[in-house]
XYZ file of C-alpha atoms in Angstrom:
141
model
C -35.186 -18.546 -23.155
C -36.532 -18.920 -19.644
C -39.179 -16.725 -18.072
C -38.234 -17.853 -14.560
C -37.157 -14.696 -12.679
C -34.754 -16.630 -10.441
C -33.038 -18.215 -13.448
C -32.790 -14.828 -15.196
C -31.190 -13.391 -12.027
C -28.803 -16.359 -11.692
C -27.752 -16.075 -15.349
C -27.263 -12.311 -14.987
C -24.962 -12.731 -11.965
C -22.980 -15.470 -13.687
C -22.477 -13.202 -16.718
C -21.415 -10.265 -14.521
C -19.021 -12.500 -12.583
C -17.364 -13.789 -15.775
C -17.070 -10.221 -17.089
C -15.534 -8.881 -13.867
C -12.975 -11.708 -13.714
C -12.001 -11.093 -17.357
C -11.666 -7.390 -16.525
C -9.444 -8.247 -13.547
C -7.085 -10.184 -15.791
C -6.846 -7.231 -18.196
C -6.374 -4.718 -15.358
C -3.644 -6.842 -13.846
C -1.806 -7.169 -17.165
C -1.955 -3.370 -17.547
C -0.569 -2.967 -14.021
C 2.241 -5.438 -14.685
C 3.133 -3.616 -17.917
C 3.352 -0.414 -15.864
C 5.797 -1.993 -13.414
C 3.505 -2.947 -10.506
C 5.013 -5.797 -8.484
C 3.907 -7.794 -5.444
C 5.750 -5.226 -3.310
C 3.819 -2.239 -4.684
C 1.381 -0.800 -2.135
C -1.859 0.144 -3.864
C -4.984 1.971 -2.827
C -8.111 0.022 -3.745
C -11.485 1.732 -4.246
C -14.630 -0.108 -5.314
C -18.385 0.183 -5.760
C -21.341 -2.127 -5.235
C -24.954 -1.154 -5.851
C -28.434 -2.452 -5.171
C -32.030 -1.305 -5.063
C -32.837 -2.405 -1.504
C -31.260 -0.068 1.040
C -31.118 -2.658 3.838
C -29.317 -5.155 1.570
C -26.745 -2.547 0.534
C -26.225 -1.556 4.168
C -25.848 -5.208 5.228
C -23.288 -5.759 2.449
C -21.374 -2.667 3.548
C -21.480 -3.867 7.151
C -19.919 -7.215 6.217
C -17.236 -5.565 4.084
C -16.463 -3.008 6.796
C -14.457 -5.727 8.561
C -11.697 -5.119 5.971
C -12.575 -1.859 4.204
C -13.771 1.644 4.995
C -17.352 1.657 3.657
C -19.862 4.390 2.821
C -23.505 3.909 1.785
C -25.285 6.583 -0.244
C -28.438 6.839 -2.304
C -27.877 7.532 -5.990
C -29.218 10.858 -7.161
C -32.449 10.554 -9.174
C -32.460 6.786 -8.763
C -33.934 3.931 -6.804
C -30.452 2.510 -6.270
C -28.042 2.661 -3.361
C -24.230 2.561 -3.542
C -21.817 0.891 -1.167
C -18.411 2.479 -1.761
C -15.352 0.853 -0.247
C -11.681 1.687 0.054
C -8.431 0.521 1.587
C -7.357 4.157 2.053
C -5.417 5.487 3.850
C -3.550 2.195 4.229
C -3.538 0.153 1.052
C -2.728 -3.378 -0.021
C 0.231 -5.187 -1.495
C 0.718 -8.502 -3.231
C -1.975 -7.950 -5.856
C -0.783 -10.621 -8.285
C -2.947 -12.052 -11.083
C -4.446 -14.827 -8.958
C -5.139 -12.621 -5.948
C -6.751 -9.953 -8.153
C -9.047 -12.506 -9.848
C -9.880 -14.153 -6.496
C -10.711 -10.768 -4.936
C -13.002 -9.881 -7.835
C -14.721 -13.287 -7.667
C -15.237 -12.841 -3.913
C -16.685 -9.347 -4.422
C -19.083 -10.676 -7.063
C -20.171 -13.541 -4.805
C -20.631 -11.455 -1.668
C -22.609 -8.837 -3.619
C -24.813 -11.569 -5.054
C -25.493 -12.943 -1.565
C -27.068 -9.570 -0.664
C -28.924 -9.094 -3.966
C -26.415 -6.414 -5.027
C -24.027 -6.014 -7.952
C -20.257 -5.558 -7.814
C -19.730 -2.757 -10.297
C -16.364 -1.012 -10.515
C -12.961 -0.880 -8.889
C -9.801 1.157 -9.202
C -6.292 0.322 -8.068
C -3.992 3.304 -7.568
C -0.261 3.535 -7.044
C -0.207 6.812 -5.063
C 3.579 7.142 -5.171
C 3.615 7.189 -8.984
C 0.136 8.674 -9.431
C -0.968 5.835 -11.707
C -4.401 4.181 -11.666
C -6.002 1.171 -13.291
C -9.752 0.554 -13.414
C -12.247 -1.844 -14.915
C -14.498 1.090 -15.884
C -12.718 1.601 -19.203
C -12.606 -2.077 -20.190
C -15.190 -3.444 -22.593
C -15.091 -7.226 -22.524
C -17.815 -9.817 -23.017
C -16.580 -13.286 -22.059
C -20.009 -14.744 -22.856
């Protein structure tokens, strides 16, 4: 086991990335089983966090090109949240590949700012159905 902080950090991000992609595959299969198609317009909400306010704000600034972003300090914590959403508009065409690619991108962009991509929820507002990675417990190694 390495004591190199950079290697520990790199390994941690790689593990998180693998977990999030595995979660995306499960979420997408749940959505497909519930009748979501490429034509379904979904609301997408997500959360990144980090312990350096300026990094979280910079991440939110980059993501604000495509999402409505909010940065807040966590209560009783040294961490900051960057919450994003596609609301009120939404997105369509969230097939398996696009979902996994989006999650991989979110993991990579978070990593580039020293932050962590944490959770996301896809909602079909017309049917009042939601799918989230928060309830999935997977460890792809």
